[in-house]
XYZ file of C-alpha atoms in Angstrom:
740
model
C 35.817 15.506 12.204
C 34.974 12.628 9.875
C 38.465 11.188 10.327
C 38.133 11.286 14.112
C 34.745 9.550 14.225
C 35.618 6.746 11.794
C 38.809 5.565 13.453
C 37.449 2.125 14.390
C 37.319 -1.378 12.961
C 33.864 -1.116 11.425
C 34.575 2.116 9.526
C 38.304 1.686 8.898
C 37.784 1.906 5.140
C 36.035 5.278 5.449
C 38.820 6.451 7.755
C 41.529 5.569 5.208
C 39.508 7.046 2.344
C 38.993 10.285 4.302
C 42.728 10.582 4.921
C 43.411 10.167 1.205
C 40.795 12.790 0.268
C 42.157 15.189 2.870
C 45.632 14.810 1.386
C 44.172 15.432 -2.066
C 42.467 18.673 -1.056
C 45.652 19.837 0.643
C 47.510 19.260 -2.621
C 44.839 21.267 -4.477
C 45.239 24.172 -2.056
C 49.010 24.142 -2.556
C 48.797 23.676 -6.341
C 45.527 25.295 -7.588
C 46.668 24.996 -11.220
C 45.715 21.327 -11.005
C 42.064 22.398 -11.247
C 42.505 23.912 -14.694
C 41.504 20.673 -16.421
C 38.336 18.632 -16.478
C 40.359 15.568 -15.557
C 40.802 16.820 -11.994
C 37.070 17.263 -11.504
C 36.387 13.890 -13.058
C 38.796 12.258 -10.600
C 37.272 14.019 -7.580
C 33.766 13.151 -8.814
C 34.678 9.460 -9.065
C 36.243 9.600 -5.615
C 33.134 11.139 -4.040
C 30.848 8.639 -5.771
C 32.939 5.851 -4.299
C 32.780 7.658 -0.947
C 28.970 7.496 -1.070
C 29.099 3.747 -1.785
C 31.264 3.287 1.306
C 28.656 5.058 3.422
C 25.928 2.847 1.930
C 27.962 -0.184 2.949
C 28.284 1.130 6.504
C 24.560 1.951 6.672
C 23.698 -1.653 5.753
C 25.590 -2.885 8.813
C 28.625 -4.250 6.965
C 32.261 -3.622 7.799
C 33.860 -1.128 5.407
C 37.172 -1.946 3.744
C 38.863 -0.646 0.597
C 38.667 -3.053 -2.335
C 40.915 -3.061 -5.394
C 38.768 -0.690 -7.464
C 38.608 1.837 -4.624
C 42.354 1.667 -4.099
C 42.876 2.143 -7.839
C 40.786 5.344 -7.780
C 42.790 6.696 -4.846
C 46.080 5.752 -6.504
C 45.103 7.492 -9.736
C 44.051 10.602 -7.820
C 47.271 10.525 -5.796
C 49.490 10.212 -8.874
C 47.763 13.124 -10.580
C 47.827 15.470 -7.587
C 51.467 14.786 -6.663
C 52.892 15.528 -10.088
C 55.298 18.437 -10.496
C 53.801 21.430 -12.319
C 56.148 23.872 -14.009
C 55.361 27.066 -15.834
C 55.193 25.455 -19.253
C 52.834 22.771 -18.100
C 50.713 25.299 -16.285
C 50.516 27.404 -19.418
C 49.558 24.371 -21.427
C 46.860 23.502 -18.910
C 45.486 27.042 -19.000
C 45.501 27.006 -22.782
C 43.758 23.654 -22.846
C 41.117 24.870 -20.449
C 40.563 28.013 -22.524
C 39.974 25.891 -25.595
C 37.560 23.704 -23.697
C 35.720 26.751 -22.414
C 35.385 28.066 -25.950
C 34.106 24.784 -27.314
C 31.692 24.035 -24.517
C 30.284 27.496 -23.982
C 27.096 26.881 -26.030
C 26.288 23.779 -23.981
C 26.681 25.700 -20.749
C 24.428 28.457 -22.006
C 21.800 25.992 -23.109
C 21.860 24.388 -19.688
C 21.516 27.718 -17.947
C 18.670 28.668 -20.249
C 16.489 25.834 -18.998
C 17.704 24.493 -15.636
C 14.536 22.468 -14.963
C 14.948 20.577 -18.227
C 18.623 19.985 -17.394
C 17.745 18.499 -14.023
C 15.093 16.360 -15.690
C 17.643 14.932 -18.098
C 20.078 14.331 -15.257
C 17.494 12.495 -13.127
C 16.377 10.406 -16.109
C 20.005 9.459 -16.679
C 20.314 8.275 -13.075
C 17.056 6.335 -13.368
C 18.323 4.588 -16.498
C 21.577 3.737 -14.713
C 19.591 2.051 -11.955
C 17.513 0.145 -14.509
C 20.702 -1.475 -15.751
C 20.815 -3.293 -12.394
C 17.489 -5.089 -12.854
C 19.291 -8.412 -13.257
C 21.675 -7.646 -10.403
C 22.205 -10.198 -7.669
C 21.024 -7.568 -5.187
C 17.565 -7.474 -6.776
C 14.757 -8.951 -4.704
C 12.739 -11.656 -6.469
C 11.194 -13.685 -3.661
C 7.812 -12.326 -2.543
C 4.821 -13.793 -0.752
C 2.104 -13.922 -3.414
C -0.857 -13.137 -1.144
C 0.821 -10.235 0.638
C 2.204 -8.926 -2.661
C -1.278 -8.753 -4.207
C -2.514 -6.679 -1.272
C 0.520 -4.391 -1.500
C 0.132 -3.812 -5.248
C -3.563 -3.006 -4.949
C -2.874 -0.619 -2.083
C 0.064 0.914 -3.956
C -2.128 1.638 -6.989
C -4.485 3.670 -4.816
C -1.582 5.462 -3.148
C -0.018 6.360 -6.501
C -3.254 8.003 -7.651
C -3.358 10.127 -4.505
C 0.362 10.944 -4.744
C 0.040 12.091 -8.339
C -2.955 14.296 -7.523
C -1.343 15.929 -4.495
C 1.971 16.375 -6.300
C 0.144 18.283 -9.049
C -1.538 20.392 -6.370
C 1.764 21.104 -4.638
C 3.588 21.945 -7.876
C 0.861 24.488 -8.680
C 0.730 25.844 -5.103
C 4.110 25.262 -3.394
C 2.798 26.802 -0.156
C 0.026 24.199 0.191
C 1.072 22.236 3.289
C -2.056 20.076 3.131
C -0.851 18.468 -0.090
C 2.598 17.969 1.459
C 1.115 16.290 4.523
C -0.924 14.006 2.281
C 2.191 13.128 0.290
C 4.059 12.314 3.503
C 1.215 10.070 4.655
C 1.025 8.281 1.295
C 4.784 7.694 1.239
C 4.829 6.515 4.850
C 2.129 3.958 4.041
C 3.938 2.938 0.856
C 7.190 2.544 2.788
C 5.512 0.327 5.375
C 3.864 -1.846 2.734
C 7.079 -2.160 0.725
C 9.063 -3.200 3.778
C 6.333 -5.668 4.712
C 6.683 -7.484 1.355
C 10.503 -7.126 1.484
C 10.621 -4.621 -1.405
C 13.302 -2.721 0.474
C 14.565 -0.671 -2.479
C 11.148 0.924 -3.002
C 10.940 1.412 0.753
C 14.239 3.322 0.757
C 13.084 5.641 -2.035
C 9.778 6.276 -0.241
C 11.655 7.027 2.978
C 13.916 9.577 1.282
C 10.975 11.277 -0.445
C 9.096 11.407 2.848
C 12.139 13.019 4.470
C 12.340 15.640 1.712
C 8.662 16.575 2.138
C 9.169 16.828 5.886
C 12.106 19.185 5.363
C 10.023 21.331 3.012
C 7.245 21.571 5.612
C 9.728 22.582 8.312
C 11.250 25.219 6.039
C 14.617 23.453 5.851
C 14.344 23.021 2.084
C 12.927 25.454 -0.459
C 10.520 24.071 -3.038
C 12.303 25.220 -6.173
C 11.112 24.185 -9.660
C 14.067 21.888 -10.329
C 13.444 20.054 -7.023
C 9.765 19.552 -7.855
C 10.730 18.286 -11.314
C 13.228 15.819 -9.836
C 10.683 14.554 -7.300
C 8.052 14.104 -10.022
C 10.393 12.005 -12.151
C 11.451 9.902 -9.170
C 7.824 9.275 -8.172
C 7.191 8.210 -11.761
C 10.093 5.798 -11.366
C 8.474 4.429 -8.192
C 5.303 3.757 -10.191
C 7.372 1.964 -12.855
C 9.054 -0.120 -10.155
C 5.686 -1.174 -8.748
C 4.536 -2.092 -12.257
C 7.699 -4.189 -12.664
C 6.952 -5.980 -9.392
C 3.425 -6.664 -10.639
C 4.634 -8.086 -13.954
C 7.965 -9.748 -13.122
C 8.255 -9.694 -9.307
C 11.580 -7.805 -9.322
C 12.665 -5.023 -6.958
C 16.054 -3.773 -8.164
C 18.573 -1.490 -6.391
C 18.170 2.290 -6.446
C 21.723 3.439 -5.767
C 21.777 6.387 -8.164
C 18.280 7.622 -7.314
C 19.066 7.530 -3.604
C 22.209 9.537 -4.335
C 20.115 12.158 -6.144
C 17.698 12.366 -3.221
C 20.508 12.584 -0.667
C 22.080 15.533 -2.486
C 18.951 17.221 -3.761
C 19.659 20.370 -1.740
C 23.446 20.401 -2.133
C 23.546 21.018 -5.892
C 21.713 23.578 -7.939
C 20.089 22.674 -11.251
C 23.096 23.599 -13.342
C 25.659 22.141 -10.977
C 23.865 18.807 -10.905
C 24.132 18.417 -14.655
C 27.638 19.742 -14.877
C 28.864 17.439 -12.128
C 27.525 14.439 -14.017
C 28.612 15.441 -17.526
C 31.790 17.379 -16.702
C 30.774 20.177 -19.065
C 32.256 23.077 -17.093
C 34.546 22.995 -14.051
C 32.973 24.605 -11.010
C 36.167 25.466 -9.123
C 38.485 28.387 -9.699
C 41.717 29.629 -8.196
C 39.954 31.519 -5.423
C 40.632 30.265 -1.945
C 36.981 30.769 -1.026
C 35.848 28.274 -3.660
C 38.417 25.768 -2.458
C 37.094 26.043 1.059
C 33.640 25.198 -0.245
C 34.981 21.701 -0.852
C 35.663 21.420 2.838
C 32.141 22.615 3.594
C 30.718 19.807 1.475
C 32.726 17.289 3.488
C 31.481 18.904 6.697
C 27.884 18.533 5.489
C 28.468 14.832 4.884
C 29.894 14.458 8.370
C 26.894 16.187 9.915
C 24.546 13.925 7.989
C 26.141 10.621 9.064
C 27.655 11.358 12.460
C 25.286 10.118 15.176
C 27.706 9.803 18.087
C 26.627 10.865 21.584
C 29.266 13.604 21.737
C 27.831 15.332 18.683
C 24.299 14.931 19.948
C 25.234 16.597 23.234
C 26.806 19.630 21.566
C 24.213 20.207 18.869
C 21.183 22.302 19.856
C 18.015 20.285 19.365
C 14.393 21.116 18.919
C 12.123 20.226 21.778
C 10.373 17.475 19.825
C 13.686 15.828 19.024
C 14.924 15.547 22.613
C 12.962 12.464 23.785
C 14.313 10.222 21.021
C 17.889 11.407 21.651
C 17.513 10.909 25.395
C 16.285 7.375 24.822
C 19.189 6.654 22.511
C 21.660 8.069 25.047
C 20.095 5.993 27.816
C 20.370 2.886 25.691
C 24.005 3.657 24.812
C 24.887 4.188 28.486
C 23.325 0.846 29.349
C 25.412 -0.922 26.714
C 28.715 0.920 26.760
C 30.372 -1.739 28.958
C 29.219 -4.724 26.929
C 32.037 -4.546 24.383
C 29.713 -4.388 21.373
C 31.043 -4.022 17.873
C 30.675 -0.403 16.608
C 28.378 -1.600 13.833
C 26.101 -3.214 16.407
C 26.119 0.011 18.416
C 25.017 1.967 15.337
C 22.309 -0.625 14.641
C 21.041 -0.354 18.208
C 21.017 3.432 18.078
C 18.967 3.266 14.882
C 16.548 0.784 16.439
C 16.106 2.959 19.538
C 15.230 6.028 17.497
C 12.799 4.057 15.359
C 11.284 2.244 18.359
C 10.388 5.510 20.087
C 8.455 6.665 17.036
C 6.818 3.255 16.541
C 5.627 2.961 20.151
C 4.242 6.509 20.191
C 2.452 5.885 16.890
C 1.200 2.539 18.180
C -0.389 4.047 21.299
C -1.959 6.824 19.227
C -3.397 4.445 16.618
C -4.552 2.036 19.350
C -6.527 4.859 20.947
C -8.094 5.668 17.568
C -9.041 2.009 17.100
C -10.743 1.999 20.508
C -13.014 4.780 19.208
C -13.527 3.331 15.687
C -13.356 -0.443 15.935
C -14.984 -0.935 12.543
C -12.021 0.748 10.810
C -9.774 -2.199 9.923
C -7.033 0.058 8.572
C -6.051 0.833 12.174
C -5.518 -2.871 12.857
C -3.350 -3.167 9.755
C -1.211 -0.219 10.888
C -0.867 -1.697 14.381
C 0.133 -5.031 12.878
C 2.832 -3.319 10.819
C 4.142 -1.465 13.875
C 4.410 -4.708 15.842
C 6.086 -6.359 12.839
C 8.653 -3.539 12.618
C 9.383 -3.765 16.345
C 9.823 -7.520 16.056
C 12.235 -7.225 13.129
C 14.283 -4.474 14.768
C 14.456 -6.343 18.072
C 15.727 -9.466 16.334
C 18.320 -7.403 14.500
C 19.742 -6.070 17.799
C 19.195 -9.421 19.585
C 16.501 -8.346 22.053
C 14.752 -11.708 22.088
C 12.227 -10.874 24.838
C 11.065 -7.772 22.973
C 10.881 -9.755 19.717
C 8.720 -12.453 21.371
C 6.248 -9.958 22.851
C 6.105 -8.017 19.567
C 5.395 -11.282 17.726
C 2.502 -12.146 20.059
C 1.173 -8.598 19.696
C 1.398 -8.780 15.899
C -0.441 -12.118 15.903
C -3.157 -10.683 18.172
C -3.830 -7.759 15.825
C -3.888 -10.133 12.850
C -6.478 -12.355 14.560
C -8.538 -9.301 15.536
C -8.799 -8.439 11.863
C -9.645 -11.993 10.786
C -12.394 -12.402 13.406
C -13.810 -8.852 13.089
C -13.040 -8.434 16.781
C -14.915 -5.452 18.258
C -14.797 -6.316 21.963
C -13.112 -4.069 24.516
C -12.208 -6.936 26.872
C -8.504 -6.832 26.036
C -8.029 -3.062 25.743
C -6.106 -2.890 28.996
C -3.834 -5.763 27.990
C -2.991 -4.139 24.655
C -2.061 -0.800 26.192
C -0.085 -2.516 28.934
C 1.851 -4.425 26.267
C 2.940 -1.219 24.552
C 4.047 0.216 27.896
C 5.942 -3.002 28.640
C 7.748 -2.715 25.297
C 8.624 0.876 26.126
C 10.175 -0.119 29.457
C 11.906 -3.194 28.023
C 13.546 -1.326 25.144
C 14.564 1.877 26.876
C 15.020 0.775 30.522
C 15.756 -2.960 30.162
C 12.930 -3.868 32.538
C 11.682 -7.334 31.578
C 9.388 -7.898 34.584
C 6.530 -10.343 34.052
C 7.757 -11.366 30.609
C 6.316 -14.881 30.794
C 2.998 -13.738 32.240
C 2.485 -11.091 29.566
C 3.470 -13.504 26.810
C 1.005 -16.114 28.124
C -1.769 -13.535 28.369
C -1.266 -12.421 24.768
C -1.063 -16.016 23.576
C -4.244 -16.895 25.494
C -6.478 -14.241 23.950
C -9.791 -15.807 22.914
C -11.652 -14.681 19.811
C -15.051 -16.217 20.629
C -17.336 -13.415 21.740
C -16.142 -10.752 19.318
C -18.731 -8.129 20.326
C -18.766 -8.360 24.132
C -18.441 -4.974 25.823
C -17.271 -4.425 29.388
C -18.054 -1.215 31.254
C -15.449 1.461 30.644
C -14.200 1.416 34.234
C -13.500 -2.321 34.044
C -12.174 -2.623 30.502
C -9.391 -0.058 30.836
C -8.146 -0.137 34.415
C -4.543 -0.071 35.565
C -3.363 1.080 32.175
C -0.407 3.143 33.398
C 2.675 0.969 33.322
C 4.790 1.063 36.447
C 8.354 -0.032 36.877
C 7.470 -3.085 38.953
C 4.696 -5.100 37.375
C 2.663 -7.568 39.382
C 2.689 -11.111 38.129
C -0.482 -12.299 36.428
C -2.236 -14.881 38.594
C -2.363 -18.076 36.596
C -4.959 -19.712 38.869
C -5.051 -22.881 40.959
C -6.392 -25.168 38.273
C -10.057 -24.274 38.682
C -12.054 -22.581 35.965
C -12.833 -18.945 36.869
C -16.188 -17.400 36.018
C -16.491 -16.041 32.522
C -15.631 -12.380 32.081
C -18.056 -12.141 29.188
C -21.162 -12.624 31.340
C -24.191 -10.583 32.306
C -22.999 -7.182 31.201
C -25.288 -4.679 29.532
C -24.111 -4.146 25.999
C -23.211 -0.509 25.480
C -21.686 -0.781 22.066
C -21.742 2.476 20.162
C -23.577 2.746 16.909
C -20.879 2.732 14.284
C -21.214 3.742 10.700
C -20.957 0.875 8.270
C -17.943 2.086 6.327
C -15.874 -1.074 6.414
C -13.949 -2.164 3.366
C -12.419 -5.516 2.553
C -10.069 -6.584 -0.216
C -10.925 -9.598 -2.328
C -9.238 -10.995 -5.393
C -10.543 -10.351 -8.894
C -10.875 -14.111 -9.470
C -13.228 -14.370 -6.507
C -15.380 -11.556 -7.908
C -15.517 -13.311 -11.277
C -16.530 -16.543 -9.555
C -19.260 -14.749 -7.607
C -20.589 -13.224 -10.827
C -20.664 -16.666 -12.459
C -22.455 -18.168 -9.451
C -24.937 -15.305 -9.501
C -25.651 -16.054 -13.160
C -26.121 -19.749 -12.376
C -28.489 -18.789 -9.583
C -30.544 -16.680 -11.995
C -30.769 -19.619 -14.414
C -31.940 -21.966 -11.646
C -34.540 -19.437 -10.550
C -35.882 -19.255 -14.100
C -36.158 -23.049 -14.203
C -38.071 -23.038 -10.910
C -40.465 -20.431 -12.303
C -40.998 -22.583 -15.397
C -41.641 -25.687 -13.281
C -44.105 -23.763 -11.118
C -45.961 -22.694 -14.251
C -46.193 -26.310 -15.371
C -47.361 -27.306 -11.891
C -50.110 -24.683 -12.097
C -51.302 -26.133 -15.406
C -51.292 -29.607 -13.858
C -53.416 -28.354 -10.962
C -55.902 -26.902 -13.446
C -56.200 -30.285 -15.157
C -56.504 -31.899 -11.731
C -59.380 -29.551 -10.864
C -61.252 -30.543 -14.033
C -60.691 -34.233 -13.265
C -61.997 -33.789 -9.706
C -65.081 -32.028 -11.029
C -65.785 -34.918 -13.444
C -65.246 -37.427 -10.639
C -67.628 -35.565 -8.326
C -70.284 -35.414 -11.069
C -69.954 -39.132 -11.754
C -70.210 -39.916 -8.027
C -73.404 -37.853 -7.739
C -74.952 -39.733 -10.660
C -73.893 -43.077 -9.175
C -75.334 -42.088 -5.798
C -78.637 -41.160 -7.456
C -78.844 -44.540 -9.168
C -78.187 -46.324 -5.879
C -80.877 -44.287 -4.107
C -83.385 -45.184 -6.805
C -82.574 -48.894 -6.483
C -82.894 -48.775 -2.688
C -86.235 -47.002 -2.835
C -87.582 -49.497 -5.388
C -86.370 -52.464 -3.337
C -87.920 -51.218 -0.077
C -91.209 -50.529 -1.872
C -91.568 -54.198 -2.777
C -90.670 -55.324 0.759
C -93.120 -52.877 2.338
C -95.991 -54.351 0.334
C -95.057 -57.878 1.424
C -94.460 -57.070 5.114
C -96.878 -54.227 5.790
C -97.007 -54.918 9.545
C -93.127 -54.812 9.917
C -91.138 -51.580 10.067
C -87.575 -52.348 8.773
C -84.484 -50.810 10.392
C -83.099 -47.651 8.756
C -79.600 -49.075 8.195
C -81.014 -52.124 6.514
C -82.076 -49.860 3.701
C -78.375 -49.138 2.785
C -75.848 -51.615 1.534
C -72.018 -51.398 1.584
C -72.130 -50.015 -1.916
C -74.131 -47.060 -0.677
C -71.549 -46.396 2.043
C -68.658 -46.550 -0.438
C -70.361 -44.081 -2.732
C -70.774 -41.644 0.169
C -67.065 -42.049 1.082
C -66.017 -41.418 -2.498
C -68.033 -38.202 -2.542
C -66.276 -37.010 0.621
C -62.846 -37.912 -0.856
C -63.655 -35.913 -3.962
C -64.457 -32.931 -1.741
C -61.126 -33.391 0.082
C -59.311 -33.407 -3.258
C -60.853 -30.040 -4.060
C -59.525 -28.684 -0.742
C -56.060 -30.081 -1.476
C -56.086 -28.479 -4.887
C -57.072 -25.117 -3.390
C -54.237 -25.342 -0.832
C -51.683 -26.219 -3.520
C -52.847 -23.329 -5.681
C -52.372 -20.905 -2.757
C -48.879 -22.287 -2.069
C -47.969 -21.867 -5.719
C -49.117 -18.241 -5.648
C -47.039 -17.611 -2.499
C -44.022 -19.276 -4.104
C -44.418 -17.178 -7.223
C -44.479 -14.046 -5.048
C -41.288 -15.128 -3.256
C -39.641 -15.876 -6.582
C -40.568 -12.409 -7.779
C -38.888 -10.879 -4.718
C -35.903 -13.165 -5.180
C -35.718 -12.057 -8.800
C -35.465 -8.401 -7.756
C -32.812 -9.220 -5.141
C -30.946 -11.364 -7.649
C -30.955 -8.539 -10.179
C -29.617 -6.116 -7.546
C -26.868 -8.559 -6.526
C -25.939 -9.114 -10.152
C -25.802 -5.382 -10.796
C -23.725 -4.762 -7.653
C -21.271 -7.494 -8.593
C -20.965 -6.085 -12.084
C -20.313 -2.640 -10.587
C -17.402 -4.054 -8.601
C -15.662 -4.610 -11.933
C -16.156 -0.988 -12.927
C -13.304 1.416 -12.280
C -13.190 5.140 -13.100
C -11.170 6.115 -16.127
C -9.383 8.671 -13.942
C -7.531 5.740 -12.399
C -5.605 5.414 -15.647
C -4.674 9.103 -15.865
C -1.499 9.042 -13.717
C -0.077 6.246 -15.834
C -0.851 8.039 -19.116
C 0.499 11.363 -17.853
C 3.604 9.614 -16.588
C 4.097 8.039 -20.012
C 3.728 11.442 -21.690
C 6.296 13.017 -19.360
C 8.821 10.227 -19.882
C 8.363 10.070 -23.653
C 8.522 13.845 -24.080
C 11.715 13.990 -21.999
C 13.280 11.188 -24.023
C 12.637 12.788 -27.433
C 13.093 16.358 -26.113
C 9.569 17.440 -27.058
C 7.867 19.047 -24.027
C 4.251 17.863 -24.021
C 1.301 17.922 -21.629
C -1.769 15.671 -21.654
C -5.256 17.079 -21.022
C -8.118 14.617 -20.497
C -11.788 15.645 -20.534
C -14.805 13.806 -19.071
C -12.943 11.376 -16.824
C -15.930 10.768 -14.541
C -17.155 7.717 -16.445
C -16.567 4.128 -15.356
C -15.498 1.157 -17.419
C -15.099 -2.558 -16.908
C -11.697 -3.235 -15.415
C -10.781 -5.893 -17.960
C -11.738 -3.621 -20.862
C -9.802 -0.719 -19.348
C -6.684 -2.870 -18.978
C -6.967 -3.870 -22.629
C -7.236 -0.186 -23.605
C -3.955 0.719 -21.908
C -1.633 -0.592 -24.612
C -3.483 1.039 -27.571
C -3.691 4.375 -25.744
C -0.003 4.274 -24.823
C 0.890 3.448 -28.425
C -1.178 6.360 -29.769
C 0.288 8.779 -27.225
C 3.850 7.776 -28.117
C 3.110 8.224 -31.816
C 1.407 11.556 -31.148
C 4.482 12.864 -29.333
C 6.987 11.376 -31.755
C 5.239 12.287 -35.024
C 2.730 15.005 -34.120
C 4.683 17.315 -31.802
C 7.641 19.441 -32.895
C 10.653 19.958 -30.690
C 11.033 23.165 -28.684
C 13.183 24.960 -31.273
C 10.802 24.305 -34.167
C 7.797 25.330 -32.075
C 9.545 28.548 -31.093
C 10.367 29.323 -34.716
C 6.736 28.659 -35.689
C 5.439 30.943 -32.966
C 3.788 28.124 -31.048
C 3.823 27.502 -27.330
C 6.995 25.792 -26.152
C 4.960 22.950 -24.631
C 2.832 20.842 -26.942
C -0.617 19.642 -25.930
C -2.495 16.390 -26.470
C -6.262 16.374 -25.824
C -8.041 13.127 -24.963
C -11.839 13.448 -25.006
C -14.020 10.663 -23.620
C -17.723 10.444 -24.447
C -20.518 7.869 -24.432
C -22.864 7.045 -27.302
C -25.616 4.634 -26.256
C -23.719 1.571 -25.009
C -20.423 2.594 -26.599
C -17.508 4.599 -25.167
C -15.827 6.905 -27.666
C -12.224 8.103 -27.272
C -10.944 11.012 -29.379
C -7.243 11.843 -29.361
C -6.008 15.047 -30.990
C-alpha cells in the first residue's frame, strides 16, 4: 500500500526506500536464521529511523530523495540479508546468540522489573540527543522581542496549570477534566509558539495535544509508562521555554517527536530494547515476522491521506465535514496539474481551515457576549493569522488579503478597547466569506469586503446599535451583493441618536505590562510621595507666616486707632478756638476734617480688609491640608498596590523545583520526590528569582549526597523513593526556608 501511494515525483525517495525494505523483509521470511544476531535488528532499526526522517522531510513540503548516507544504510542491509547461510554459519549464529542471551539476561530482567524507570531513561536519552542539536542550523534564533516577552509570560502561566493538571491526571487517570485542561493549555501554547515562530515547541505541543485527545476518545490507554514519558517531555518543553528566555534558541525536536509518534506502538520494555539492542524481539515464528508487516501498515495508515483511502475508511460523524471539504477542494484542483507536494499542502490547509473557521465563529459569538474579555480578541487574531499564513502557503492571495485585514481589525479592537457592536455583522460576514472562498472558490465582492474591513473606524468605541440593526443579514449566501460605495456625499453617521443599551459587564479585564514599566511606576509613585511631603511642609510654613501676618495686622490696627484718636483730639481743639472767635458762624461739617483724617480712616479700613484676607487664606490652607491628607491615603494605597504587583506566590516556583528533582533523580538513579509545605505566601519577584539558584543547588546536593540509590534503600528497609521536605515559614519580616 505504501509503495503504491508514493509512486510519484515528490515521494520517489520513500517509494525506493519502501521497495528496499520490502525486499529485506522478504529475505528475512526466506532466511529466518538472519535474525539470530543483534546486528540484524540494529540494521533494521537504523533503516526505520532513516525512514522516519524521510517522512519528516515529506511533511515539511520538500521533495524526498535518497542521499548518500541513506543509500549506504540500504546497501549495508542488502549485503547482510543476501549473504549465503550454511549450516555451520547458522550454528555459529545460534551459538553466538545463546552467549549473548546468557550475558545480557540480568539487564533484561532489570528492565522488566521496573518498566516505568526504563522508559524514563529512554526518554531522557532522546531528550539529550535533541539537546545536542542546540547549535544546529535548523535552530530558530530570530524572534520579535515584544511578542516573545508576551509568549514567555503566558507560557509560564500555562506551565503551572499543565503541571498541576498532569499531577491530577497521573493520580486519577479517569479524570477527563484534567485531560481537557491539558489539551486547552497545549493548544494555547501551540498557538503562541507558532505566533513567535518557535515551531519546534509548537510541534511538541501539537503531538502532546493529539495524545491527550486520543486518551479522551479511548484510542490510547493511560498506562504508567506513557504518563511517565509525557511528564518528562513536558519537563523538556519547560526547559526549552527557559532556553528561549535566556538565549533565544528553539532547537529541533526530532527524537522527541519520534517518541511521541510511536508512544502507543512500543511497550515499556520494547522501547528500551529497541534503542539499546539488549534483546532481540523477533523469533523464528512466522507470526512474529508478520508483525513487522503490521508495523509498516500502521505507518501507512498514519501518513496516507489520499481521497481513495478516505472514501473506503469508515469515519465518525464529526470527522465527515472536514473530509468532505478536503474532497471538494481536491476535486476543484485535480485538473490544475499541481505538484503532489502542493496537493498535500492544500489538503492540510483545508482540514486546518475548517477547524479554524468553526473556532473563529464560536469565539466571535463568545466575544459578542463578553466584550471586556480581551483573551477572545487575542484568540481571534491568532486564528486570522493562521488562516493568512496557510493561504499564502497554498497561494490563495484573496483569502490571505481578507485574513490580513481581519487580523488587523482584531488587533486594533484590542488596542482601542473596542466594545461597540457596530461591526458585528461585518465580522461574521467575513468569516462566512472565508468559508465560501476556501471551500467553494467563491470570491464575490472581494474588493468591497476588503475596503469595508480596511475602513473600520475606532472612534466611538462604546456605541451600541439595537440588536436588530447590528446583526442583520448575517447568513452568507452564494451571491453577495456589492457594498454601495456612495456617490461622493457624506452619509449620516451610524453612531447617532441611539439609546445606549450596553450590558453591565464585570470588571475582570487583565492587561500585560513589562516589569520595567512597573518599576518605573513605583519610582514615580515614590517621587510623588516626596513632592507631597514637601508641599505639606511648605503649607506648614505658610501657616506660620499667616500667624505672624495676623499679629502684624493687629499691631497696625492698634496704631491706626491711636493715630485716629490723636487726630480727633487735634480737630476738636482747633474747632474750639474757632468757635470762640466766630460765635455767630456755624462752620461746615467737612471743614472740620483734613486729608490726614481721611487717610487715617482709609488705613483703618485697609487693615480690616487684611484681616479678611488672612481669614480666607487660613481657610484655604485648611482645605488644602485636608486634600493632601486624602491624597496621602490614596498615594499609600497606590504605592501598596504597585508593590503587590511585584509579589508572586511561591507556588509559582514549585513546578520548576519538582522538575529539577525529577531530572536530577533520574540522572543519578536515585528516585526522589519533593514535598513543599506552606506555599501560600507571596514574595517579591526579584527576591524569588534570586532564590532559585540557591534552592536548586541545595536540592541537587540533597539528592546527590543525602539520598541513597534504590538498592541501598531497599537493603536498609527504607522506601524505594526518597523524600525531600521544604518548609516555608515567616518570622516577623523574614521568610524562613527549611530543607530536610
